[in-house]
Short mmCIF file of C-alpha atoms and ligand atoms in Angstrom, two decimals:
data_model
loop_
_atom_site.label_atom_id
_atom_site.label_comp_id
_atom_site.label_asym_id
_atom_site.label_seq_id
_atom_site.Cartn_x
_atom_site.Cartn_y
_atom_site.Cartn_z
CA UNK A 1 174.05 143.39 -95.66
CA UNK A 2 171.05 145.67 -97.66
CA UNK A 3 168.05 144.31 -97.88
CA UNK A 4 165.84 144.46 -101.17
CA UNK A 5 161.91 144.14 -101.25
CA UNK A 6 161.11 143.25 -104.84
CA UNK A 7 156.86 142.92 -105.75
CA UNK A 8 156.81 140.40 -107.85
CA UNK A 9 154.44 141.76 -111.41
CA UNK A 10 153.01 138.60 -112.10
CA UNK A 11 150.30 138.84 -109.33
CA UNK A 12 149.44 142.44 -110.04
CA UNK A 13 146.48 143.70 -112.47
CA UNK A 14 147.99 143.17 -116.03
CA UNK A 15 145.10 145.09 -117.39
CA UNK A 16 146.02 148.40 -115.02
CA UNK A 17 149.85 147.52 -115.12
CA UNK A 18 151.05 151.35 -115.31
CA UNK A 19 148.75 152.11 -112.12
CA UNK A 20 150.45 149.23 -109.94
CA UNK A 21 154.11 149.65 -110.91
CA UNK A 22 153.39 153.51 -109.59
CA UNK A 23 151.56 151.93 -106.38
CA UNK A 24 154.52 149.65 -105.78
CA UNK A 25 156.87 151.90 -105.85
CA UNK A 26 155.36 154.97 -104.02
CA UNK A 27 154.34 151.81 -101.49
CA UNK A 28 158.28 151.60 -101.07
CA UNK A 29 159.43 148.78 -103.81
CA UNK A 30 163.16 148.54 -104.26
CA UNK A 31 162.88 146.33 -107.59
CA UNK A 32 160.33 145.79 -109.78
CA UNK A 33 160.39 141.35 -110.34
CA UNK A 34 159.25 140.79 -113.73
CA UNK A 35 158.45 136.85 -114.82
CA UNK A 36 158.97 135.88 -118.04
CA UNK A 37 157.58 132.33 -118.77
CA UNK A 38 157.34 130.10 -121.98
CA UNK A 39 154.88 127.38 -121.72
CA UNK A 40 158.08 124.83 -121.78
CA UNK A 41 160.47 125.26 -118.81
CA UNK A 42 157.33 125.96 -116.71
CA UNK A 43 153.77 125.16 -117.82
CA UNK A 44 152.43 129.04 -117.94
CA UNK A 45 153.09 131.69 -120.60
CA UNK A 46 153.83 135.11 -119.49
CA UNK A 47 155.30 137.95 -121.40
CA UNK A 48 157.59 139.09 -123.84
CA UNK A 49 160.31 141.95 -124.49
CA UNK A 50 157.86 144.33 -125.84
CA UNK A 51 156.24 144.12 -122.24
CA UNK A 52 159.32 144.36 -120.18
CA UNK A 53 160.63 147.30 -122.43
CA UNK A 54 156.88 148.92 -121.86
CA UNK A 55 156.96 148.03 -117.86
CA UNK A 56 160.93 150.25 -118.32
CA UNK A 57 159.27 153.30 -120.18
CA UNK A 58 156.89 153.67 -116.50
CA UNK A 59 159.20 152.07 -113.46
CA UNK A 60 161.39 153.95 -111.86
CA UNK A 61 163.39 151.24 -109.62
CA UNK A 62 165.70 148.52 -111.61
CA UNK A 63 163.49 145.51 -113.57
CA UNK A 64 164.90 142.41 -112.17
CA UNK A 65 163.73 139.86 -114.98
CA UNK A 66 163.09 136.15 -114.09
CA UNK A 67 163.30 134.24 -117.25
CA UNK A 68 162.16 130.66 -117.17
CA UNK A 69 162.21 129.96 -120.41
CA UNK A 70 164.40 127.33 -121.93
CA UNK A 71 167.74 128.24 -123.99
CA UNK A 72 167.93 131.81 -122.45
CA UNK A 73 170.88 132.46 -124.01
CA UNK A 74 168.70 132.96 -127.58
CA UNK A 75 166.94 136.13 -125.84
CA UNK A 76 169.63 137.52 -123.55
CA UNK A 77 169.83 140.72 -126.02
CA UNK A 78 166.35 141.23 -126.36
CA UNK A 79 165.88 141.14 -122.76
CA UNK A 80 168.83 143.68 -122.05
CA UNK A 81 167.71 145.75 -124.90
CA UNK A 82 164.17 146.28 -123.14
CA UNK A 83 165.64 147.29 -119.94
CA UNK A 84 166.11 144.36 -117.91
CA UNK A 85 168.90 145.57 -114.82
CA UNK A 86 169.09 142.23 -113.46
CA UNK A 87 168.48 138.57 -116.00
CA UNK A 88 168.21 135.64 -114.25
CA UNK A 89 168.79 132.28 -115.76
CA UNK A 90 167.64 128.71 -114.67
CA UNK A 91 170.69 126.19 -114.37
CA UNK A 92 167.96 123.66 -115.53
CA UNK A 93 167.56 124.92 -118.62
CA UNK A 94 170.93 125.77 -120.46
CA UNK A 95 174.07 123.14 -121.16
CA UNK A 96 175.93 126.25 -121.34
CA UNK A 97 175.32 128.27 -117.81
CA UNK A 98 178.76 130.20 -117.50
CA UNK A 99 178.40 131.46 -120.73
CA UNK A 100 174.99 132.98 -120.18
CA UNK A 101 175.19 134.14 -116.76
CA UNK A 102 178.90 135.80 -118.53
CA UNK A 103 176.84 137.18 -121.45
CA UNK A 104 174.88 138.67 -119.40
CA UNK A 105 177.59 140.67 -117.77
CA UNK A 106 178.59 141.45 -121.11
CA UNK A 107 175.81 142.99 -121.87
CA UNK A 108 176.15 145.52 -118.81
CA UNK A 109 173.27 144.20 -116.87
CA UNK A 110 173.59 142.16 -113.45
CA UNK A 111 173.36 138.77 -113.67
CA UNK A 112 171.36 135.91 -111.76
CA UNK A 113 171.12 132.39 -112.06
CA UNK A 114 167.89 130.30 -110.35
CA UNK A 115 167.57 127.05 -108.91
CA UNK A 116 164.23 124.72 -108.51
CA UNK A 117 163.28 123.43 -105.44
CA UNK A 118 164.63 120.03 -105.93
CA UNK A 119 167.99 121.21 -107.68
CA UNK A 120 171.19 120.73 -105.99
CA UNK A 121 173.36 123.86 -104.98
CA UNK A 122 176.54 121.91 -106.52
CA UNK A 123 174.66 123.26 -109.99
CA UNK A 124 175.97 126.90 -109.05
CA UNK A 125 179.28 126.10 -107.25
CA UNK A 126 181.32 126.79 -110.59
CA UNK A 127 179.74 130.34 -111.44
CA UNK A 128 179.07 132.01 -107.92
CA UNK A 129 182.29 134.48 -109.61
CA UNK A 130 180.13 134.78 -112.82
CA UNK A 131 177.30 136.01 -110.98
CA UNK A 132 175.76 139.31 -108.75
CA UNK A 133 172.83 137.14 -107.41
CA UNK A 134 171.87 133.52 -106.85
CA UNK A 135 167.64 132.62 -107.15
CA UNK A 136 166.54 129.86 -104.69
CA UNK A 137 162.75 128.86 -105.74
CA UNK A 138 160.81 128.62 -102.48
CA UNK A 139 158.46 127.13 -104.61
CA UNK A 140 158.21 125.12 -107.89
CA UNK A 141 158.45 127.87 -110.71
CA UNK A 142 155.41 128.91 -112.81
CA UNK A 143 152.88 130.52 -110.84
CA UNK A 144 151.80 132.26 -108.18
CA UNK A 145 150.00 132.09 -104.92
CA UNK A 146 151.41 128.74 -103.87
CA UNK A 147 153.05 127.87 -100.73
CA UNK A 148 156.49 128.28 -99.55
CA UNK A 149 158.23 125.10 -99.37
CA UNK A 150 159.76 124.82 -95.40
CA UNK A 151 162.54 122.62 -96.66
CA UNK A 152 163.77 125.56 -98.85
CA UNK A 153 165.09 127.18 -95.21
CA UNK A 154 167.64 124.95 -94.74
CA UNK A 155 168.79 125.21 -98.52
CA UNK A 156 169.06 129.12 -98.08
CA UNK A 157 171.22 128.31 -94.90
CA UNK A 158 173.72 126.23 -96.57
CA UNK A 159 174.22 128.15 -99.73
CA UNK A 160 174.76 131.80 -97.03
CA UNK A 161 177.34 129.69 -95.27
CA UNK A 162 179.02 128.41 -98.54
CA UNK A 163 179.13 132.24 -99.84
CA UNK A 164 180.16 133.73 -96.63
CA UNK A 165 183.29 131.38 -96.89
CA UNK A 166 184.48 132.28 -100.06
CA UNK A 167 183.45 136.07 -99.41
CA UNK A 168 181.77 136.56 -102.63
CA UNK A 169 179.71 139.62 -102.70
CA UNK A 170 176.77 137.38 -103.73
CA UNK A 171 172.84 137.84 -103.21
CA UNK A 172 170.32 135.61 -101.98
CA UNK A 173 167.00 136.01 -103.71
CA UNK A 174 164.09 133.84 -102.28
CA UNK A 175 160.99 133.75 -104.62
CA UNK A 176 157.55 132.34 -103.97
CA UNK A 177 155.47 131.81 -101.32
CA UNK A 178 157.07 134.75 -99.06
CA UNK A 179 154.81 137.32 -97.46
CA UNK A 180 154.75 139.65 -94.69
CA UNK A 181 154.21 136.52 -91.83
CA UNK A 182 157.30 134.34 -93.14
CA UNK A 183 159.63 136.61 -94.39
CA UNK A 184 161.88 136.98 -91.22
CA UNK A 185 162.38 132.78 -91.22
CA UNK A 186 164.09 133.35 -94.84
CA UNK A 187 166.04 136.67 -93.44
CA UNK A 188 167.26 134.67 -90.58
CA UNK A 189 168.70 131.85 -93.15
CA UNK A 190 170.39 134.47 -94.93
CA UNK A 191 168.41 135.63 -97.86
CA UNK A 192 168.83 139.35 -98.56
CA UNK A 193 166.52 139.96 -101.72
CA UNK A 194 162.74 139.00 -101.49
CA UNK A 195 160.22 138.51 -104.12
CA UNK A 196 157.14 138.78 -102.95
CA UNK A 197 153.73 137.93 -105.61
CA UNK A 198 150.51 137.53 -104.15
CA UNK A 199 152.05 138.41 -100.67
CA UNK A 200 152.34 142.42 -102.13
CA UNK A 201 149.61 142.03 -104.87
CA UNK A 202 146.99 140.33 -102.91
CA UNK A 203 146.66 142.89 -99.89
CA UNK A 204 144.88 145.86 -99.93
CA UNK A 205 147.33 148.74 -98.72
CA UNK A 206 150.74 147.77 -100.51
CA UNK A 207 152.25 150.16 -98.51
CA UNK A 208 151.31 149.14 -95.13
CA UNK A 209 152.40 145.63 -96.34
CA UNK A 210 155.78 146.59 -97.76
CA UNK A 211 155.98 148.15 -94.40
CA UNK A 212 155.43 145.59 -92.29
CA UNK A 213 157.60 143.29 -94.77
CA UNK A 214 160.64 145.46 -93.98
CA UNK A 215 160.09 145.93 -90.14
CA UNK A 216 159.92 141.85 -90.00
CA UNK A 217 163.30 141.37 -92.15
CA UNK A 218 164.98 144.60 -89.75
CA UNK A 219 163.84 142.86 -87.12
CA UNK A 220 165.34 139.60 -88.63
CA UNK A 221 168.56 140.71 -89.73
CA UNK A 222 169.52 142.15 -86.55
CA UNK A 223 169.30 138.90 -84.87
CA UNK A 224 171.08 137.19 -88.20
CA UNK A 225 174.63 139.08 -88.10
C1 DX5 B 1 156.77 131.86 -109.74
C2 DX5 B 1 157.39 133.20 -109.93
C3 DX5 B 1 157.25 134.10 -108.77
C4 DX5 B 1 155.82 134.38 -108.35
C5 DX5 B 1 155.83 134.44 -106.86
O1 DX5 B 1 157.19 131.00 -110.72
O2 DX5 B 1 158.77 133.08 -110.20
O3 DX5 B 1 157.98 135.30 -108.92
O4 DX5 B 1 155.28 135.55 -108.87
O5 DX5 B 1 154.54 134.61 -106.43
P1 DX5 B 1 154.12 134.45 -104.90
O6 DX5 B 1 154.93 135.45 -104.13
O7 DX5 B 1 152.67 134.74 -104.93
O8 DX5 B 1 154.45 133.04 -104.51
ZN1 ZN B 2 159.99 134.96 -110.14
#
């Protein structure tokens, strides 16, 4: 399985953005995690297309966009169009989920759909073919800094198990509350893309973290398979 380290932007320095989406990726970044809030799905506002298309014109590595904003489906283009690789959708907040997560697809780009803590994998079982990755919240979305949520393990289990089954080439991304210290628990239950906020952002030497990040999930997966 590869294994993707992806800072999440919302914890860096909006006001130097340019500056730490070079330091993240000379620090070893493999994706750049972008967060796109509205103030309705989750009670924070982030940013907008014009940002993600001016966070494409510096990065280097793919923009894996996290929108949780309701009715994705209105913005899908405008996303794509500013040079998102990856979109992510929340189940929780379209009727229509196979037809965004295939829209998406459509549109060239590889597509994700996310899951809340307290939402049930049955939510996904119907589009794991529709989709490159699936996005299990660690925490409850709309900030960061908080604290992983231990029950998530078990949820990241089940879901490897259910994929390995049907032998869909499908990714795990974990998001919030992951640093350096607990990555290798969420490794070890099968998740193979990690977003990683405050745990990148608030450290001094990204690249010493990143380091360590990757030694811990190495370490991880080679006890996993
Ligand atoms: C939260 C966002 C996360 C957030 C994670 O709603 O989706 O990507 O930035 O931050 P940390 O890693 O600090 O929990
Ligand atoms: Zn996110």
């Amino acid at each position: 399985m590869d294994y993707y380290i992806a800072p999440s932007l919302l914890s860096a320095d909006f006001g130097r953005l340019a500056e730490e989406v070079r330091a993240v990726e000379e620090a070893g970044a493999d994706l750049l995690h972008v967060d796109v809030m509205d103030g309705r799905f989750v009670p924070n506002l982030t940013i907008g297309p014009p940002v993600v298309a001016a966070i494409k014109r510096c990065a280097t590595v793919p923009l894996d966009v996290h929108l949780m904003i309701l009715e994705p489906e209105r913005y899908l283009e405008a996303f794509a169009e500013a040079g998102a690789d990856v979109l992510t959708v929340h189940a929780e907040a379209t009727p229509h989920l196979q037809r965004a997560v295939a829209r998406i697809r459509e549109l060239g780009k590889k597509s994700g759909v996310a899951l809340n803590p307290s939402t049930s994998l049955s939510a996904v079982e119907w589009v794991l073919s529709d989709v490159d990755m699936v996005l299990l919240m660690t925490v409850n979305p709309g900030f960061g800094g908080q604290a992983y949520l231990p029950a998530m393990t078990g949820k990241v289990e089940l879901l490897r198990s259910q994929l390995s089954r049907s032998a869909l080439p499908v990714d795990i991304q974990v998001d919030g509350g992951i640093k350096a210290d607990n990555v290798a628990e969420v490794v070890r239950a099968g998740a193979n893309v990690i977003v990683s906020g405050s745990g990148i952002f608030g450290t001094k030497d990204y690249g010493k973290t990143i380091a360590s990040m990757r030694q811990n999930i190495r370490k991880a997966a080679s006890t996993t398979a």
